[in-house]
Short mmCIF file of C-alpha atoms in Angstrom, two decimals:
data_model
loop_
_atom_site.label_atom_id
_atom_site.label_comp_id
_atom_site.label_asym_id
_atom_site.label_seq_id
_atom_site.Cartn_x
_atom_site.Cartn_y
_atom_site.Cartn_z
CA MET A 1 -33.57 -51.69 -15.66
CA GLU A 2 -36.33 -52.23 -18.05
CA GLY A 3 -39.71 -50.42 -17.73
CA GLN A 4 -37.84 -47.56 -15.61
CA THR A 5 -36.08 -44.44 -16.56
CA GLN A 6 -32.76 -43.99 -15.56
CA VAL A 7 -31.75 -40.52 -14.21
CA SER A 8 -28.31 -39.38 -14.73
CA THR A 9 -26.72 -38.86 -11.08
CA ARG A 10 -24.24 -36.10 -12.68
CA ARG A 11 -24.74 -32.64 -13.72
CA PRO A 12 -21.30 -31.72 -15.28
CA ALA A 13 -22.10 -27.98 -15.76
CA VAL A 14 -23.03 -27.50 -12.27
CA GLN A 15 -20.15 -29.12 -10.96
CA GLN A 16 -17.75 -27.41 -13.39
CA PHE A 17 -19.31 -23.81 -12.63
CA GLN A 18 -18.71 -24.86 -8.93
CA ARG A 19 -15.04 -25.72 -9.57
CA LEU A 20 -14.40 -22.83 -11.64
CA VAL A 21 -15.61 -20.37 -9.11
CA PHE A 22 -13.97 -22.01 -6.27
CA VAL A 23 -10.56 -22.07 -8.15
CA VAL A 24 -10.73 -18.60 -9.19
CA ALA A 25 -11.94 -17.46 -5.54
CA LEU A 26 -9.22 -19.28 -3.84
CA ILE A 27 -6.37 -18.05 -6.64
CA GLY A 28 -7.76 -14.54 -5.98
CA LEU A 29 -7.92 -14.84 -1.97
CA ILE A 30 -3.90 -16.21 -2.01
CA VAL A 31 -2.95 -13.28 -4.53
CA SER A 32 -4.89 -10.65 -2.53
CA GLY A 33 -3.58 -12.14 0.94
CA LEU A 34 0.02 -12.85 0.34
CA PRO A 35 0.90 -9.19 -0.36
CA GLN A 36 -0.82 -8.00 3.05
CA LYS A 37 1.26 -10.46 4.90
CA TYR A 38 4.41 -9.70 3.12
CA ALA A 39 3.54 -5.85 2.36
CA ALA A 40 7.13 -4.63 3.23
CA GLU A 41 8.65 -6.71 0.19
CA SER A 42 8.77 -4.88 -3.02
CA ILE A 43 7.01 -7.53 -4.97
CA ALA A 44 4.12 -7.33 -2.63
CA GLN A 45 4.09 -3.63 -2.84
CA PHE A 46 3.76 -3.80 -6.52
CA VAL A 47 1.03 -6.12 -6.46
CA ILE A 48 -0.68 -3.77 -3.80
CA LYS A 49 0.10 -0.92 -6.29
CA ILE A 50 -1.23 -2.42 -9.54
CA MET A 51 -4.61 -3.72 -7.46
CA GLY A 52 -5.27 0.32 -6.78
CA GLY A 53 -3.84 0.18 -3.07
CA ILE A 54 -3.96 -1.34 0.16
CA GLU A 55 -7.64 -0.72 0.73
CA SER A 56 -8.46 -1.84 -2.42
CA VAL A 57 -6.69 -5.10 -1.86
CA ARG A 58 -8.45 -5.74 1.17
CA ILE A 59 -11.95 -4.87 -0.27
CA ILE A 60 -11.22 -7.77 -2.98
CA HIS A 61 -9.98 -9.95 -0.42
CA ARG A 62 -13.22 -9.65 1.10
CA ALA A 63 -15.43 -9.95 -1.73
CA LEU A 64 -13.46 -12.91 -2.73
CA ALA A 65 -14.19 -14.71 0.72
CA VAL A 66 -17.96 -13.68 0.18
CA VAL A 67 -17.63 -15.68 -3.28
CA LEU A 68 -15.99 -18.59 -1.66
CA VAL A 69 -18.76 -18.83 1.05
CA LEU A 70 -21.49 -18.71 -1.76
CA SER A 71 -19.67 -21.32 -3.69
CA ALA A 72 -19.42 -23.72 -0.72
CA GLY A 73 -23.24 -23.26 0.06
CA LEU A 74 -23.75 -24.36 -3.51
CA HIS A 75 -21.34 -27.08 -3.14
CA VAL A 76 -23.32 -28.25 0.02
CA LEU A 77 -27.03 -28.03 -1.67
CA THR A 78 -25.82 -29.96 -4.93
CA ALA A 79 -24.39 -32.66 -2.56
CA LEU A 80 -27.30 -33.15 -0.65
CA TYR A 81 -29.61 -33.07 -3.83
CA ASP A 82 -27.37 -35.76 -5.45
CA ARG A 83 -27.60 -37.86 -1.92
CA SER A 84 -31.29 -37.26 -0.85
CA VAL A 85 -32.99 -36.69 -4.20
CA LEU A 86 -30.83 -38.70 -6.95
CA GLY A 87 -29.74 -41.69 -4.30
CA GLN A 88 -26.01 -41.06 -4.84
CA ARG A 89 -24.07 -42.77 -2.66
CA GLU A 90 -20.43 -41.52 -4.00
CA ARG A 91 -17.95 -41.15 -1.14
CA TRP A 92 -15.95 -38.00 -1.30
CA TRP A 93 -14.66 -38.41 2.22
CA ALA A 94 -11.10 -39.93 2.68
CA SER A 95 -11.01 -42.76 5.24
CA LEU A 96 -8.09 -44.57 6.58
CA ARG A 97 -7.86 -46.66 3.81
CA ASP A 98 -7.21 -43.84 1.39
CA PHE A 99 -4.30 -42.53 3.35
CA GLY A 100 -3.00 -46.12 3.55
CA ARG A 101 -3.39 -45.86 -0.44
CA LEU A 102 -1.30 -42.75 -0.38
CA ILE A 103 1.70 -44.24 1.50
CA GLY A 104 1.68 -47.45 -0.85
CA ARG A 105 1.84 -45.38 -4.14
CA LEU A 106 4.20 -43.07 -2.35
CA LEU A 107 6.52 -46.06 -1.95
CA GLU A 108 5.74 -47.19 -5.41
CA ASN A 109 6.75 -44.18 -7.11
CA LEU A 110 10.02 -44.03 -4.92
CA GLY A 111 10.61 -48.10 -6.01
CA LEU A 112 10.54 -49.43 -2.99
CA LYS A 113 7.73 -51.79 -3.28
CA PRO A 114 6.02 -53.37 -6.48
CA ALA A 115 2.88 -51.73 -7.58
CA ALA A 116 -0.21 -53.27 -5.98
CA ASP A 117 -3.36 -51.11 -5.74
CA ALA A 118 -4.44 -49.44 -8.97
CA ASP A 119 -7.23 -47.11 -7.24
CA THR A 120 -5.98 -43.73 -7.42
CA ARG A 121 -9.14 -42.04 -6.76
CA PHE A 122 -7.86 -42.01 -3.24
CA ALA A 123 -5.79 -38.76 -4.42
CA LEU A 124 -9.29 -36.98 -5.11
CA ARG A 125 -10.97 -37.86 -1.86
CA ILE A 126 -8.07 -36.92 0.44
CA GLU A 127 -7.56 -33.42 -1.64
CA TYR A 128 -11.31 -32.89 -1.11
CA LEU A 129 -10.99 -33.43 2.70
CA ILE A 130 -8.03 -31.14 2.94
CA LEU A 131 -9.93 -28.65 1.32
CA VAL A 132 -12.92 -28.78 3.25
CA ILE A 133 -10.99 -28.46 6.64
CA SER A 134 -8.88 -25.75 4.78
CA VAL A 135 -11.80 -23.70 3.78
CA VAL A 136 -13.48 -23.99 7.50
CA LEU A 137 -10.47 -22.97 8.95
CA MET A 138 -9.83 -20.07 7.04
CA ALA A 139 -13.45 -19.17 7.41
CA LEU A 140 -13.45 -19.05 11.07
CA THR A 141 -10.55 -17.12 11.52
CA GLY A 142 -11.36 -14.74 8.49
CA PHE A 143 -14.63 -14.24 10.93
CA ALA A 144 -12.55 -13.39 13.51
CA LEU A 145 -10.46 -10.68 11.71
CA TRP A 146 -13.34 -9.34 10.11
CA ASN A 147 -15.49 -8.73 13.14
CA PRO A 148 -12.98 -8.70 16.41
CA LEU A 149 -15.29 -6.72 18.67
CA ALA A 150 -17.91 -9.41 18.38
CA VAL A 151 -15.22 -12.41 18.73
CA THR A 152 -13.63 -10.61 21.54
CA SER A 153 -16.86 -10.03 23.37
CA ILE A 154 -16.83 -14.02 23.81
CA LEU A 155 -13.34 -15.10 23.70
CA PRO A 156 -10.08 -13.57 25.16
CA GLY A 157 -8.48 -10.81 23.13
CA GLU A 158 -5.41 -13.09 22.17
CA THR A 159 -7.84 -14.68 19.93
CA ILE A 160 -7.44 -11.85 17.05
CA PRO A 161 -3.81 -12.06 16.66
CA THR A 162 -3.74 -16.16 16.70
CA ALA A 163 -6.44 -16.19 13.92
CA ARG A 164 -4.38 -13.80 12.19
CA SER A 165 -1.52 -15.79 12.35
CA LEU A 166 -3.56 -18.99 11.22
CA HIS A 167 -5.04 -17.37 8.79
CA SER A 168 -2.35 -16.42 6.90
CA ASP A 169 0.03 -19.09 7.81
CA HIS A 170 -2.59 -21.61 6.95
CA ALA A 171 -3.18 -20.21 3.32
CA ILE A 172 0.70 -20.43 2.41
CA LEU A 173 0.60 -24.13 3.50
CA LEU A 174 -2.79 -24.74 1.48
CA LEU A 175 -0.80 -23.31 -1.76
CA VAL A 176 2.27 -25.34 -0.94
CA PHE A 177 0.12 -28.43 -0.72
CA LEU A 178 -2.26 -27.76 -3.65
CA LEU A 179 0.85 -27.49 -5.73
CA ALA A 180 2.88 -30.24 -4.61
CA TRP A 181 -0.18 -32.50 -4.68
CA ARG A 182 -1.47 -31.34 -7.94
CA ALA A 183 1.98 -32.46 -9.52
CA LEU A 184 1.78 -35.63 -7.96
CA VAL A 185 -1.85 -36.09 -9.22
CA ILE A 186 -0.73 -34.84 -12.98
CA PHE A 187 2.42 -36.67 -13.08
CA PHE A 188 2.04 -39.85 -11.50
CA TRP A 189 -1.47 -40.98 -10.04
CA ARG A 190 -3.83 -39.75 -12.74
CA PRO A 191 -7.04 -40.69 -10.90
CA ARG A 192 -9.36 -42.04 -13.24
CA PRO A 193 -12.95 -39.82 -13.89
CA ALA A 194 -16.13 -40.80 -12.20
CA VAL A 195 -18.75 -42.69 -14.01
CA GLU A 196 -21.02 -40.12 -16.16
CA ARG A 197 -24.05 -42.19 -15.08
CA THR A 198 -24.83 -44.56 -12.30
CA PRO A 199 -28.06 -46.42 -11.71
CA ALA A 200 -30.70 -43.93 -10.14
CA PRO A 201 -34.22 -44.26 -8.82
CA ASP A 202 -37.15 -44.31 -11.80
CA ALA A 203 -38.28 -40.86 -12.78
CA ALA A 204 -41.49 -40.79 -10.37
CA THR A 205 -39.15 -41.42 -7.32
CA VAL A 206 -37.10 -38.66 -8.30
CA ALA A 207 -39.85 -36.28 -8.88
CA ASP A 208 -41.51 -37.01 -5.50
CA ARG A 209 -38.15 -36.64 -3.56
CA ARG A 210 -37.53 -33.37 -5.60
CA ARG A 211 -41.08 -32.00 -4.40
CA ARG A 212 -39.84 -32.53 -0.78
CA PHE A 213 -36.62 -31.57 -1.13
CA LEU A 214 -36.70 -28.06 -3.09
CA PRO A 215 -39.08 -26.26 -0.36
CA ILE A 216 -36.68 -27.12 2.32
CA ALA A 217 -33.70 -26.23 0.29
CA VAL A 218 -35.24 -22.84 -0.60
CA VAL A 219 -36.06 -21.90 2.83
CA VAL A 220 -32.24 -22.98 4.32
CA SER A 221 -30.64 -21.11 1.51
CA ALA A 222 -32.97 -17.84 2.10
CA LEU A 223 -32.24 -17.94 5.85
CA ALA A 224 -28.30 -18.62 4.94
CA LEU A 225 -28.49 -15.62 2.60
CA VAL A 226 -30.01 -13.20 5.10
CA GLY A 227 -27.44 -14.28 7.86
CA LEU A 228 -24.64 -13.74 5.28
CA TYR A 229 -26.23 -10.46 4.73
CA ALA A 230 -26.71 -9.49 8.02
CA PHE A 231 -23.03 -10.32 9.00
CA LEU A 232 -21.81 -8.05 6.25
CA THR A 233 -23.72 -5.02 6.74
CA GLY A 234 -23.53 -5.51 10.96
CA GLU A 235 -19.69 -5.54 10.87
CA GLN A 236 -18.47 -4.72 14.39
CA THR A 237 -15.05 -2.83 14.53
CA ALA A 238 -13.70 -0.35 16.26
CA ILE A 239 -14.17 1.99 13.50
CA GLU A 240 -17.82 1.56 13.15
CA THR A 241 -18.64 1.02 16.84
CA LEU A 242 -16.95 3.96 18.77
CA PRO A 243 -19.08 6.87 19.41
CA ARG A 244 -16.72 9.57 18.41
CA ARG A 245 -18.98 12.24 18.12
CA GLN A 246 -20.12 11.82 21.61
CA ALA A 247 -16.61 11.58 22.90
CA VAL A 248 -14.71 14.46 20.92
CA VAL A 249 -13.33 16.80 23.26
CA PHE A 250 -11.52 19.24 20.95
CA ALA A 251 -12.16 20.77 17.41
CA PRO A 252 -11.52 17.86 14.71
CA GLN A 253 -8.86 19.88 13.00
CA LEU A 254 -7.81 22.32 15.67
CA VAL A 255 -3.88 22.33 15.28
CA LEU A 256 -2.61 22.28 19.08
CA ASP A 257 0.93 23.67 20.45
CA GLU A 258 1.52 20.06 21.81
CA GLY A 259 -0.21 16.98 22.19
CA ASP A 260 -1.47 15.50 25.56
CA ALA A 261 -0.10 11.97 26.17
CA GLN A 262 -3.05 10.97 28.62
CA VAL A 263 -5.44 12.02 25.81
CA GLY A 264 -3.37 9.74 23.20
CA ALA A 265 -3.32 6.78 25.80
CA ALA A 266 -7.22 6.92 25.76
CA LEU A 267 -7.27 7.42 22.05
CA TRP A 268 -4.93 4.16 21.52
CA SER A 269 -6.90 2.02 23.29
CA THR A 270 -10.09 2.80 21.08
CA LEU A 271 -8.15 2.80 17.57
CA ARG A 272 -7.72 -0.26 15.42
CA CYS A 273 -3.65 0.80 15.98
CA ALA A 274 -3.34 -1.65 18.72
CA PHE A 275 -4.78 -4.76 16.76
CA CYS A 276 -1.29 -4.58 14.82
CA HIS A 277 1.08 -2.77 17.11
CA GLY A 278 0.06 -4.04 20.47
CA ASP A 279 -2.35 -2.59 23.26
CA ALA A 280 1.01 -0.80 24.66
CA ALA A 281 2.17 -0.07 21.56
CA GLN A 282 5.04 -2.61 22.26
CA GLY A 283 4.87 -4.24 18.71
CA GLY A 284 2.72 -6.78 17.33
CA LEU A 285 2.83 -10.89 16.98
CA ASN A 286 3.59 -10.79 13.26
CA GLY A 287 6.46 -8.37 13.21
CA GLU A 288 4.71 -5.13 13.46
CA PRO A 289 7.22 -2.53 14.66
CA ALA A 290 6.90 -1.07 18.37
CA LEU A 291 5.95 2.64 18.17
CA MET A 292 6.56 3.38 21.68
CA GLY A 293 9.33 5.34 22.51
CA THR A 294 9.38 6.31 18.70
CA ALA A 295 12.07 8.46 17.39
CA LEU A 296 10.26 9.74 14.27
CA THR A 297 9.57 13.42 14.14
CA PHE A 298 6.00 14.76 14.29
CA GLU A 299 5.97 15.47 10.66
CA GLU A 300 7.64 12.07 9.96
CA PHE A 301 4.83 10.29 12.03
CA TYR A 302 1.94 12.57 10.46
CA THR A 303 3.26 11.78 7.14
CA GLN A 304 3.14 8.05 7.87
CA VAL A 305 -0.44 8.11 9.16
CA ARG A 306 -1.77 9.78 6.51
CA THR A 307 -0.29 7.96 3.59
CA GLY A 308 0.15 4.73 5.00
CA GLU A 309 3.23 2.22 3.85
CA GLY A 310 3.14 -1.68 3.25
CA ALA A 311 0.56 -3.04 5.15
CA MET A 312 -0.30 -0.01 7.22
CA PRO A 313 -3.17 1.70 5.77
CA ALA A 314 -3.97 5.47 5.49
CA PHE A 315 -5.92 7.32 7.99
CA SER A 316 -8.08 10.06 6.76
CA ARG A 317 -8.85 13.35 8.71
CA VAL A 318 -12.43 12.15 8.93
CA GLU A 319 -11.55 9.02 11.08
CA LEU A 320 -8.18 10.52 12.48
CA PRO A 321 -8.28 14.60 12.91
CA ASP A 322 -4.89 16.26 12.96
CA ALA A 323 -5.18 16.95 17.10
CA TYR A 324 -5.83 13.08 17.76
CA VAL A 325 -2.38 12.53 15.88
CA GLN A 326 -0.75 15.18 18.01
CA HIS A 327 -1.96 13.32 20.99
CA LEU A 328 -1.12 9.99 19.74
CA TRP A 329 2.69 10.99 19.18
CA ALA A 330 2.61 12.66 22.63
CA TYR A 331 1.65 9.33 24.07
CA LEU A 332 4.22 7.46 22.12
CA GLY A 333 6.99 9.41 23.29
CA GLY A 334 7.63 11.93 20.45
CA GLU A 335 9.54 14.94 21.26
CA ALA A 336 9.43 18.43 19.69
CA GLU A 337 12.59 19.21 17.97
#
């Protein structure tokens, strides 16, 4: 339009950076998450070993989860900027019509109907919708696993194993979906890229909108970062919140002649062992072995606890003194040779 300066509604550098960070974080979460789910497999153990051990894998997994959250926050901010400041009205969400186009294109690819609708950008809109739903679901279930005590103070205890199953199984489904979907996009549909410049308000209008948008964005972003920091540093788990020093009834490294099953039962309910192996050591919902009535000797049980194996982490003497191990072994039904 003559007399008005048009402002580009696209910032390729920002969008490419968002996409790169998202893809790297997503791939990293899958690479660090699947070995934890299938820790008994040889290839998973190999991946865990080259990544520095199971605890390192978990740290990497959580760090990438934080990166993904920050990337999602940046995406929301830029989307709001596009809409409220630049007046961009591009539709990212898939509609029922897009799913109708999907069915039509699949029928066309199978040769069951002639080509009709040439619009293939439905593929990107459906992919975007699936990714948003997936990220939200994985974030909610990941929060439950990260902060189980806070979650179970509101929801039933069954929420944690359910969240664990949903978190890992959904990650696998998302990986399969993305691989299959991208194959269809690359080889069949080839969506056309969006127009790089679209009509926008004049520069004065954009500047006025920007002056109103930026203070709100800064305040909201600051509050979100404070909330994220509080969440990361205020983790509530049985390890962090259990007042062990106030409940110690024996010397930490005292070697007893035999363990006390009643003390072991009291310890079991306070340790993170119960999250995987069940409240009564009856076995977990995801195939974790039952420990009640174990046939392991104390030496075998002690080695397993100290060194860990597969998905099971190692427990240090600081977290689990030797005498604690003896009591746990007695509670689980271990018998001296």
